[in-house]
Short mmCIF file of C-alpha atoms in Angstrom, two decimals:
data_model
loop_
_atom_site.label_atom_id
_atom_site.label_comp_id
_atom_site.label_asym_id
_atom_site.label_seq_id
_atom_site.Cartn_x
_atom_site.Cartn_y
_atom_site.Cartn_z
CA VAL A 1 4.39 11.32 0.85
CA VAL A 2 6.71 8.41 0.08
CA VAL A 3 5.46 8.20 -3.50
CA VAL A 4 5.96 11.94 -3.98
CA LEU A 5 9.52 11.65 -2.64
CA ILE A 6 10.26 8.73 -4.97
CA ASP A 7 8.84 10.74 -7.86
CA MET A 8 11.00 13.74 -6.94
CA VAL A 9 14.13 11.57 -6.83
CA LEU A 10 13.31 10.10 -10.24
CA VAL A 11 12.67 13.51 -11.82
CA GLY A 12 15.83 14.87 -10.19
CA GLY A 13 17.84 11.91 -11.46
CA VAL A 14 16.58 12.45 -14.99
CA ALA A 15 17.47 16.17 -14.70
CA VAL A 16 21.02 15.32 -13.57
CA LEU A 17 21.48 12.85 -16.43
CA ARG A 18 20.11 15.37 -18.90
CA ALA A 19 22.47 18.06 -17.55
CA LEU A 20 25.45 15.71 -17.87
CA PHE A 21 24.75 14.79 -21.46
CA THR A 22 23.13 17.90 -22.93
CA ARG A 23 24.58 20.71 -20.76
CA SER A 24 20.99 21.80 -20.00
CA VAL A 25 19.68 22.10 -16.45
CA GLU A 26 16.06 22.13 -17.55
CA VAL A 27 13.84 19.81 -15.48
CA ALA A 28 11.34 18.09 -17.73
CA VAL A 29 8.26 16.73 -16.01
CA PRO A 30 6.32 14.31 -18.20
CA PRO A 31 3.21 16.02 -19.61
CA PRO A 32 -0.27 14.67 -18.95
CA PRO A 33 -1.32 11.92 -19.29
CA TYR A 34 2.19 10.42 -18.99
CA GLY A 35 2.93 12.08 -15.66
CA TYR A 36 -0.35 10.80 -14.22
CA ILE A 37 0.30 7.29 -15.50
CA ILE A 38 3.81 7.26 -13.99
CA ALA A 39 2.49 8.56 -10.65
CA ALA A 40 -0.30 5.96 -10.62
CA LEU A 41 2.16 3.15 -11.38
CA LEU A 42 4.46 4.35 -8.60
CA LEU A 43 1.59 4.54 -6.13
CA VAL A 44 0.22 1.09 -6.98
CA SER A 45 3.65 -0.56 -6.96
CA TYR A 46 4.51 1.07 -3.60
CA MET A 47 1.31 -0.17 -1.96
CA VAL A 48 1.55 -3.65 -3.50
CA HIS A 49 5.17 -3.96 -2.42
CA GLY A 50 4.34 -3.02 1.17
CA TRP A 51 1.28 -5.23 1.45
CA THR A 52 2.91 -8.33 -0.04
CA LEU A 53 6.08 -8.00 2.05
CA GLY A 54 4.77 -7.89 5.59
CA GLY A 55 1.42 -6.18 5.07
CA ARG A 56 2.69 -2.68 5.76
CA THR A 57 3.49 0.55 3.97
CA LEU A 58 5.59 3.17 5.73
CA GLY A 59 2.48 4.97 7.00
CA MET A 60 1.06 1.72 8.36
CA ILE A 61 4.32 1.04 10.19
CA LEU A 62 4.16 4.46 11.82
CA LEU A 63 0.53 3.88 12.88
CA GLY A 64 1.11 0.29 14.04
CA LEU A 65 -1.20 -1.23 11.43
CA ARG A 66 -0.95 -4.24 9.14
CA ALA A 67 -3.08 -5.31 6.19
CA VAL A 68 -4.04 -8.99 6.18
CA ARG A 69 -6.53 -11.29 4.48
CA GLU A 70 -9.88 -11.62 6.24
CA ASP A 71 -8.69 -14.94 7.74
CA GLY A 72 -5.52 -13.29 9.11
CA GLY A 73 -3.14 -14.60 6.45
CA ASP A 74 -0.69 -12.60 4.38
CA ILE A 75 -1.93 -10.72 1.32
CA LYS A 76 -0.67 -12.27 -1.92
CA LEU A 77 0.15 -10.40 -5.13
CA PRO A 78 -3.18 -10.62 -7.03
CA ARG A 79 -5.22 -9.47 -4.02
CA ALA A 80 -2.72 -6.67 -3.27
CA VAL A 81 -2.91 -5.42 -6.87
CA VAL A 82 -6.72 -5.33 -6.85
CA ARG A 83 -6.71 -3.62 -3.43
CA ALA A 84 -4.21 -0.99 -4.61
CA LEU A 85 -6.16 -0.34 -7.82
CA ALA A 86 -9.34 0.04 -5.78
CA TYR A 87 -7.61 2.68 -3.62
CA LEU A 88 -6.34 4.43 -6.75
CA VAL A 89 -9.74 4.43 -8.50
CA PHE A 90 -11.89 5.31 -5.47
CA PRO A 91 -9.84 6.84 -2.61
CA PRO A 92 -12.93 8.03 -0.63
CA GLY A 93 -13.75 4.35 -0.05
CA ILE A 94 -11.41 4.45 2.93
CA LEU A 95 -13.94 6.69 4.71
CA TRP A 96 -16.34 3.74 4.93
CA ALA A 97 -14.14 2.41 7.76
CA ALA A 98 -15.47 5.21 9.99
CA VAL A 99 -19.05 3.89 9.79
CA SER A 100 -18.43 0.18 9.22
CA SER A 101 -19.08 -2.19 12.12
CA LYS A 102 -15.95 -4.09 11.01
CA ASN A 103 -13.89 -0.87 10.61
CA ALA A 104 -13.35 -1.94 7.00
CA SER A 105 -12.92 0.34 3.99
CA LEU A 106 -14.87 -0.38 0.80
CA GLN A 107 -11.60 -1.66 -0.65
CA ASP A 108 -11.25 -4.15 2.21
CA LEU A 109 -14.81 -5.37 1.61
CA ILE A 110 -14.13 -5.83 -2.11
CA VAL A 111 -11.02 -8.00 -1.69
CA ASP A 112 -11.72 -9.62 1.72
CA THR A 113 -8.91 -7.92 3.60
CA ALA A 114 -8.69 -6.25 6.97
CA VAL A 115 -6.41 -3.79 8.69
CA VAL A 116 -5.36 -4.84 12.18
CA TYR A 117 -3.37 -3.21 14.94
CA ASP A 118 0.09 -4.77 14.98
CA ARG A 119 3.12 -2.93 16.32
CA GLY A 120 5.34 -5.67 14.90
CA HIS A 121 6.90 -6.77 18.20
CA GLY A 122 8.89 -9.89 17.52
CA ARG A 123 8.38 -9.64 13.75
CA THR A 124 10.74 -8.34 11.13
CA SER A 125 8.70 -6.80 8.37
#
């Protein structure tokens, strides 16, 4: 949802700029594959940003979850990028958490991460 909202703001901003300079109110959405590439980059950058700065995306904050390394440490940039790309390439991998004894998605198993319950009491992230 957050990525879609960001995308809508960007497309709206481009439409406003276009209207200011060309007197046209036409909204131009990038054609495939460019639109898909932009959406994928937004999604990956959003997840990487959240996981490297506190281990949370907006949805994880709302659910009281935090992504950490298997040893409990913070996720660093390379691991976050691989994790985000794994979610982008194979989203159904998250369903593995329902049958895993560790409650881990396939993406967590690939990059040695875990999702833990953490309401963030006493932390600013």
